[in-house]
mmCIF file of C-alpha atoms in Angstrom:
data_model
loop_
_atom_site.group_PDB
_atom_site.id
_atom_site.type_symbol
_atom_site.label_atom_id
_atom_site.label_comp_id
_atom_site.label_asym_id
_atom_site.label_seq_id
_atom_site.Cartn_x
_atom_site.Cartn_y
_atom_site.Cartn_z
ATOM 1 C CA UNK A 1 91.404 96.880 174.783
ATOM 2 C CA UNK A 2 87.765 98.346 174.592
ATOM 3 C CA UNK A 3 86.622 100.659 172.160
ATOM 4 C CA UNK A 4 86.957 104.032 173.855
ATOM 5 C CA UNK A 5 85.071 107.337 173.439
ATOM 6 C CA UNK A 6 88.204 109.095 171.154
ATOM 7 C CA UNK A 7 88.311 106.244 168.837
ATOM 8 C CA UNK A 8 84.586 106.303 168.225
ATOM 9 C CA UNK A 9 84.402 110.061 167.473
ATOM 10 C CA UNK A 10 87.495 109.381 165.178
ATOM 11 C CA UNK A 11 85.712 106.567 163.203
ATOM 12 C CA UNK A 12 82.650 109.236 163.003
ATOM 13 C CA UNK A 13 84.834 111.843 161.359
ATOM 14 C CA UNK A 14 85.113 111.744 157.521
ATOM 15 C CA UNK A 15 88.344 111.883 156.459
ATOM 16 C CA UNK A 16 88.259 115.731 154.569
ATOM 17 C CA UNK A 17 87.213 116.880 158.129
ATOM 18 C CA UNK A 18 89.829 115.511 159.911
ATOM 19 C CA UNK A 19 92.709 118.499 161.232
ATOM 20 C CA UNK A 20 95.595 119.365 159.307
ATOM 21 C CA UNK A 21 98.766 118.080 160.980
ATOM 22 C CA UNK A 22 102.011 119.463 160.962
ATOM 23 C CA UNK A 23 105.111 117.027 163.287
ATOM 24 C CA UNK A 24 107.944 119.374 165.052
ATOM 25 C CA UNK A 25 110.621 116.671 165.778
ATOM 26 C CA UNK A 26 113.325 118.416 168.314
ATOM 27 C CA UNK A 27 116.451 116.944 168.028
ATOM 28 C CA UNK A 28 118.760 120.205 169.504
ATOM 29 C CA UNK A 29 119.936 118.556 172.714
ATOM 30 C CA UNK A 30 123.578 118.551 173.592
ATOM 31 C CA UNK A 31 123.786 114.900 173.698
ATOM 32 C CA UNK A 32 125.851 115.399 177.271
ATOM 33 C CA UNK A 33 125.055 111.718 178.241
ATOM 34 C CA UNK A 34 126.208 110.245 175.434
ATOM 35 C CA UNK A 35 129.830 111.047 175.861
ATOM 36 C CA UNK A 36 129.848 114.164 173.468
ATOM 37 C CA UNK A 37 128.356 111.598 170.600
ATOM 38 C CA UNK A 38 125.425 113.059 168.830
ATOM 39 C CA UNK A 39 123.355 110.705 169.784
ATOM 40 C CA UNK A 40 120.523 111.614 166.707
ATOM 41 C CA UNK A 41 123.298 110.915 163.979
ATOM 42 C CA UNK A 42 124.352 107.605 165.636
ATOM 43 C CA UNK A 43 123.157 104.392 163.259
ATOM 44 C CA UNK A 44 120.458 102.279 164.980
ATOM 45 C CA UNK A 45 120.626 99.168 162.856
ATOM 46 C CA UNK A 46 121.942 100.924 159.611
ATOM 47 C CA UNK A 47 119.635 103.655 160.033
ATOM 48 C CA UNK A 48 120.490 107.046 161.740
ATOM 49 C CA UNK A 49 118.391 107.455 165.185
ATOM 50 C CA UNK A 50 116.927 110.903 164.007
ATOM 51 C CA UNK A 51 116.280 109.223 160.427
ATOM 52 C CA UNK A 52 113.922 106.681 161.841
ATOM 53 C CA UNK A 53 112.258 109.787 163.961
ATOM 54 C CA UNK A 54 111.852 111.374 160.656
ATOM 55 C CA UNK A 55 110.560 108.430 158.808
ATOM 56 C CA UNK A 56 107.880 107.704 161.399
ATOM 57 C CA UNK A 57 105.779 111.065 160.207
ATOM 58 C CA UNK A 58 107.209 110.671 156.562
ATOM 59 C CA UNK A 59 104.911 107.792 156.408
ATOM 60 C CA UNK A 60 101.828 108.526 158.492
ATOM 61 C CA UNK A 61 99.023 109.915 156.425
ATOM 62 C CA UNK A 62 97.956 112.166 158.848
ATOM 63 C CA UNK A 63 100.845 114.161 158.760
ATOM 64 C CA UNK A 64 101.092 117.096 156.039
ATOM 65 C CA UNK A 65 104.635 118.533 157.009
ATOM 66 C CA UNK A 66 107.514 118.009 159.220
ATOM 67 C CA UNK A 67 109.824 120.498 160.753
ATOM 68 C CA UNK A 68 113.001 119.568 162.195
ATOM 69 C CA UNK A 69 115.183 121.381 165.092
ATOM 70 C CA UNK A 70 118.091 120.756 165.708
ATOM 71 C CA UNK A 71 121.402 122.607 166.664
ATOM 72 C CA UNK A 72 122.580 125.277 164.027
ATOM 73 C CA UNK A 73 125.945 123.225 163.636
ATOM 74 C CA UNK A 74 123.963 120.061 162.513
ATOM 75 C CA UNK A 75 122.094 121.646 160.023
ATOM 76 C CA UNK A 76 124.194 120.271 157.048
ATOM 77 C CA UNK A 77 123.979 116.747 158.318
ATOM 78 C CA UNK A 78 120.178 116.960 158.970
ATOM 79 C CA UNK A 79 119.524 118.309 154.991
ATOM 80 C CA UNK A 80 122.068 114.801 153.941
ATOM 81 C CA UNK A 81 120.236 112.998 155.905
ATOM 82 C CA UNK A 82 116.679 113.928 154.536
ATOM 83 C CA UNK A 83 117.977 113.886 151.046
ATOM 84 C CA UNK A 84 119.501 110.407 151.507
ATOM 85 C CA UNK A 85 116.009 108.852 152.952
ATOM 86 C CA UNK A 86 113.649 110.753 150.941
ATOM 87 C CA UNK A 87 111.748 112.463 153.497
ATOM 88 C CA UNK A 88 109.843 114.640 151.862
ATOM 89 C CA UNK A 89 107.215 116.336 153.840
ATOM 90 C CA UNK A 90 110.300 118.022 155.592
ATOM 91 C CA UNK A 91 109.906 121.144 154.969
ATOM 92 C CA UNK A 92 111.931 123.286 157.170
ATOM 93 C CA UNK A 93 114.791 122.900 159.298
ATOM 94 C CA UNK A 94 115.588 125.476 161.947
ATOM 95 C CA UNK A 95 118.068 126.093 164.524
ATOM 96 C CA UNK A 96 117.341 125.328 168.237
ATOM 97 C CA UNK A 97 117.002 127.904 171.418
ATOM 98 C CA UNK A 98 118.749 127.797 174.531
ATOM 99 C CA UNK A 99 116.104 125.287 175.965
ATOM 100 C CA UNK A 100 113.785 122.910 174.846
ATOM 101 C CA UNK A 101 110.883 124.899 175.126
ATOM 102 C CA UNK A 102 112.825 127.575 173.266
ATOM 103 C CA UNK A 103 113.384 124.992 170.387
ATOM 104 C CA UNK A 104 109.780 124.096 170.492
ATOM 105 C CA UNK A 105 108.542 127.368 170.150
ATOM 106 C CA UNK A 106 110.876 127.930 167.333
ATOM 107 C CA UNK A 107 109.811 124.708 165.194
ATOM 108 C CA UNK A 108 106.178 126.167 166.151
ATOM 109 C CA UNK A 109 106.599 129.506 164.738
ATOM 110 C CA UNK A 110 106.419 127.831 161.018
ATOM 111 C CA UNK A 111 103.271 125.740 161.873
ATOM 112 C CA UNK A 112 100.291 126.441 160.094
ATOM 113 C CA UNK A 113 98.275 123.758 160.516
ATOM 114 C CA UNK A 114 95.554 123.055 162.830
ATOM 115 C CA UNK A 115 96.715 120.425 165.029
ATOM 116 C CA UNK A 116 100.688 119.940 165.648
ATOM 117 C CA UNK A 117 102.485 116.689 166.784
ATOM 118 C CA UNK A 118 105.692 117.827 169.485
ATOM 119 C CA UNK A 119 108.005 114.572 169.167
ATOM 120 C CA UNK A 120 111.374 113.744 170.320
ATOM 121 C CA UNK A 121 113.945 113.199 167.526
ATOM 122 C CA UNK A 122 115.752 110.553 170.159
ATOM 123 C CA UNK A 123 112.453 108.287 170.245
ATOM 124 C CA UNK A 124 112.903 106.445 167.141
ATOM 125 C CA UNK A 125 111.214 103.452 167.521
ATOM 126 C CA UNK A 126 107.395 105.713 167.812
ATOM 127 C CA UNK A 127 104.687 103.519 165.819
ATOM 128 C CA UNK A 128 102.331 104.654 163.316
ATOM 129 C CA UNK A 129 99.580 103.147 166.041
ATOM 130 C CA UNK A 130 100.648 105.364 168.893
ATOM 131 C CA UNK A 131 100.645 108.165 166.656
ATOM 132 C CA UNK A 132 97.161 107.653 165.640
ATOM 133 C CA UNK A 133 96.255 107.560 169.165
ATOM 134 C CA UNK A 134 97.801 110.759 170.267
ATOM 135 C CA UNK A 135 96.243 112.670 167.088
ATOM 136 C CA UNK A 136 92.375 110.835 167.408
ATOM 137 C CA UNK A 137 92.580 112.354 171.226
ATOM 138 C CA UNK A 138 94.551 115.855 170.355
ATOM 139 C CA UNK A 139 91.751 116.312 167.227
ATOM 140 C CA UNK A 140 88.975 115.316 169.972
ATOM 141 C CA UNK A 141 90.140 117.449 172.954
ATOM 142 C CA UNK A 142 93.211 119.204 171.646
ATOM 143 C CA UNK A 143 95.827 118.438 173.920
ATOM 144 C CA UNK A 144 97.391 115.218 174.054
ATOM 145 C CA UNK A 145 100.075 112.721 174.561
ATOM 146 C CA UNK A 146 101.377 108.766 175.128
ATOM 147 C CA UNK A 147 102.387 107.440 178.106
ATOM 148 C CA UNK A 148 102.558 104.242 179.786
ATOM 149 C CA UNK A 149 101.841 102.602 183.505
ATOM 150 C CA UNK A 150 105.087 103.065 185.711
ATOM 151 C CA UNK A 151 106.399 99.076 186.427
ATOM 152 C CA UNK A 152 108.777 100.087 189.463
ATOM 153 C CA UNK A 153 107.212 101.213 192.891
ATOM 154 C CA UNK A 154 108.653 104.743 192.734
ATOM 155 C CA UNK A 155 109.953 106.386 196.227
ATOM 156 C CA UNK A 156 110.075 110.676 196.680
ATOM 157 C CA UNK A 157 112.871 111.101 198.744
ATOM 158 C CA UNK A 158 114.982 114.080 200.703
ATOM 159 C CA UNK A 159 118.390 115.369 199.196
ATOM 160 C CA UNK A 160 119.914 112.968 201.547
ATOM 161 C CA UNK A 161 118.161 109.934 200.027
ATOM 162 C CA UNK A 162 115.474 109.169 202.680
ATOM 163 C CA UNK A 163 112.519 108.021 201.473
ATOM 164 C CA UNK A 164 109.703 110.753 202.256
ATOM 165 C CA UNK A 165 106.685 108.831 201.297
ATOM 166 C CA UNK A 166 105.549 106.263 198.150
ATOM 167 C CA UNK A 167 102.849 107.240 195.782
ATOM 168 C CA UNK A 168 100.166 104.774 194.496
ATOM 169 C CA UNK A 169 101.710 103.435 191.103
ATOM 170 C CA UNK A 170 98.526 102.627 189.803
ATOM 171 C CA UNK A 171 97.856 106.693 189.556
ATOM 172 C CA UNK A 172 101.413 107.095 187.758
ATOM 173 C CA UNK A 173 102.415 107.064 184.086
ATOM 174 C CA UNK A 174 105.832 107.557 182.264
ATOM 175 C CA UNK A 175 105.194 110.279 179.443
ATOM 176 C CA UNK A 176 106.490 109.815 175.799
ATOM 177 C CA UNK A 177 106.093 112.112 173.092
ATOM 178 C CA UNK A 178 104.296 112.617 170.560
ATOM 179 C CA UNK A 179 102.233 114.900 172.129
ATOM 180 C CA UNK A 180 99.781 116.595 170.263
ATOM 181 C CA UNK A 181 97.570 119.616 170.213
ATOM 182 C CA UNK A 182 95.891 122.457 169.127
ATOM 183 C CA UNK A 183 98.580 124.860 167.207
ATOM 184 C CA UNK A 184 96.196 127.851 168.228
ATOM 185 C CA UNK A 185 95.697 126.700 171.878
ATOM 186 C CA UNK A 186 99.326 125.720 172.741
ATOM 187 C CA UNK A 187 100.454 129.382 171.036
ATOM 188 C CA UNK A 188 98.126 131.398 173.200
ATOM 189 C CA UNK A 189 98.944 129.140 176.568
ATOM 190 C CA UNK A 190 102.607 129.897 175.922
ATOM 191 C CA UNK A 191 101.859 133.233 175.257
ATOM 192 C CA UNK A 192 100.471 133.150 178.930
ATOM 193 C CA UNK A 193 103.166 132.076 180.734
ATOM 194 C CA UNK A 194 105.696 134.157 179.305
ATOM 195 C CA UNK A 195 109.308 133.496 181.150
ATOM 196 C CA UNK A 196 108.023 130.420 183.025
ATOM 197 C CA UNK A 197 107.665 128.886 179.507
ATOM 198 C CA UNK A 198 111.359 128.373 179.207
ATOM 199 C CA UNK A 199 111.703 126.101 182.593
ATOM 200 C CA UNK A 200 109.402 123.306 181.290
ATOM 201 C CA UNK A 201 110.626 120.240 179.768
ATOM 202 C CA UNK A 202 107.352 118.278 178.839
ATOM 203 C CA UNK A 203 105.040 120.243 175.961
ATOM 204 C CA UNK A 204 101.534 118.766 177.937
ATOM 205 C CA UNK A 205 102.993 120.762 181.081
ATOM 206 C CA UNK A 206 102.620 124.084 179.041
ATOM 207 C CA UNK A 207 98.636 123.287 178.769
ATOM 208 C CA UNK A 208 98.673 122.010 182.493
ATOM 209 C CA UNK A 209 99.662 125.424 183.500
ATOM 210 C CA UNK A 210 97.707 127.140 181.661
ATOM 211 C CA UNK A 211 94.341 125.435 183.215
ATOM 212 C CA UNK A 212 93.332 123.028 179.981
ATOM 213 C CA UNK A 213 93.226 119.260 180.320
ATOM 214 C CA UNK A 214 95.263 117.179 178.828
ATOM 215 C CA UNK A 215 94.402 113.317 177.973
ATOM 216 C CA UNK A 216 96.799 110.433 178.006
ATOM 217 C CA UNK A 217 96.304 107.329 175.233
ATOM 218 C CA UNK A 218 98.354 103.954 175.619
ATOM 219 C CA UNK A 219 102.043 104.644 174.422
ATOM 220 C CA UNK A 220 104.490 101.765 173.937
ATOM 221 C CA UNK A 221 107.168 100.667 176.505
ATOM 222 C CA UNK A 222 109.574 100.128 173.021
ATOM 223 C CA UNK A 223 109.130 103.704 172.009
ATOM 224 C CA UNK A 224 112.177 104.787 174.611
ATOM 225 C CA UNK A 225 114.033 108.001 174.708
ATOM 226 C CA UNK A 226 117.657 106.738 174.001
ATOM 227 C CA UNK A 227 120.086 109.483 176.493
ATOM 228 C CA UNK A 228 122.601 107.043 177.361
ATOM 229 C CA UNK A 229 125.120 104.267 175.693
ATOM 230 C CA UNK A 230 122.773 101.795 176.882
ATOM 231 C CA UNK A 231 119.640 103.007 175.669
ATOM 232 C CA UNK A 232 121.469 102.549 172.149
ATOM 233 C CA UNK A 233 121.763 98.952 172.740
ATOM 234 C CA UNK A 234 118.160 98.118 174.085
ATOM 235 C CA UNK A 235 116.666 100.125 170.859
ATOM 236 C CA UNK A 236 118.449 98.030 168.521
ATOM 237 C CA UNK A 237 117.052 94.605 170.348
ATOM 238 C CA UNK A 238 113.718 96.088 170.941
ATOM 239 C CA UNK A 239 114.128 97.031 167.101
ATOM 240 C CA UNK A 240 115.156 93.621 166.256
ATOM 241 C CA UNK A 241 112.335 92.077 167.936
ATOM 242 C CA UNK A 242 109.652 94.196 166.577
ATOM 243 C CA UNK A 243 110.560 92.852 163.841
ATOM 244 C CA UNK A 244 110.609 89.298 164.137
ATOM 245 C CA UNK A 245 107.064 89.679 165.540
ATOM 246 C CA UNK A 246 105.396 91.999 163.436
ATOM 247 C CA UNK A 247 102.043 90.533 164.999
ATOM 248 C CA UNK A 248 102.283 91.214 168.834
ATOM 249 C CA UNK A 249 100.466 93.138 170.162
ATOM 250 C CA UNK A 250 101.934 96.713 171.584
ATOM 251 C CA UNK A 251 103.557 96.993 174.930
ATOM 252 C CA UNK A 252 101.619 99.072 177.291
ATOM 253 C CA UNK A 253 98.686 98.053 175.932
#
């Protein structure tokens, strides 16, 4: 993969000039497709789904602090669960809104640092390498995020099911979180939109709308949202071969 203009104004950067990072990991979702299972508590190869979220910006050194949402009747199993694997840069754990943007914007209100990473506690499988990437591009243009080409040709169809056109693939790209940005920039863009805030579902959108670009780095096909029974079984095999071949290269790459 060439060398590309973010990584070479990362490299420049000395280390004590590099943004302070603070990681809001949203895990308040009803878990609806999983049957009524919370679906962050459920053990992905011994380890809870949420824990390995957590763990992920435990042990990046970019990260200062972590703030967890979640629902206000998981509390008490979030605070075992950090105590149990040590995850110490946690330092707050709130309840979540109505919404996801509404449980954003709550896990934002106790940021204080200058650059913050928006990351989905049900993609547990996030590497330390695609987290670099989405920081090195947030710190360079301050909104950012990980996504990867779309494989399938994709159809946009009527509410009936007929197809109403095809768009070029090679334009389209699955988003993942993190996505990262400027704690000052994405408060004053939600700020802007006001009640429209609360329909979005993707963090970047919130910059979209409010006119600033946002920049896409390689993310990983294994770094998968798990929403259904299924996606519980594909993380554990994607987890499983990860780590019987430590030295492959990234998917999406």
């Amino acid at each position: 993969m060439p060398v590309t203009d973010v990584e070479i104004a990362y490299t420049l950067c000395p280390a004590e000039k590099r943004k302070s990072v603070a990681a809001v990991v949203v895990a308040a979702g009803s878990s609806t497709r999983m049957g009524g299972l919370s679906k962050q508590f459920l053990p992905l190869c011994g380890v809870p789904v949420l824990a390995r979220s957590l763990l992920a910006f435990q042990g990046h050194e970019r990260v200062n602090r972590i703030i967890a949402v979640c629902r206000q009747e998981d509390i008490a199993d979030v605070q075992k669960l950090v105590r149990q694997y040590e995850i110490t840069k946690l330092c707050d754990i709130v309840p979540g809104g109505a919404t996801r943007a509404e449980s954003v914007q709550k896990g934002l209100a106790l940021c204080r640092e200058e650059l913050v990473a928006i990351h989905d506690g049900a993609r547990p499988l996030v590497s330390a390498a695609v987290i670099d990437r989405v920081l090195e591009a947030a710190e360079l243009y301050g909104a950012a995020a990980c996504a990867v080409p779309v494989k399938d040709t994709v159809k946009q169809t009527d509410p009936c099911g007929k197809i109403l056109s095809t768009p070029d693939r090679a334009s389209l790209r699955l988003v993942q979180t993190p996505q990262a940005f400027s704690l000052e920039l994405y408060r004053q863009a939600a700020v802007d939109l006001g009640d429209a805030l609360s329909g979005l579902t993707d963090d970047c959108a919130v910059l979209e709308a409010a006119g600033h670009p946002v920049y896409l780095v390689p993310g990983d096909y294994a770094n998968i949202k798990i929403t259904t029974p299924e996606d519980m079984a594909l993380a554990e095999a994607l987890f499983l071969y990860g780590r019987s071949h430590p030295g492959e290269k990234e998917a999406g790459q």
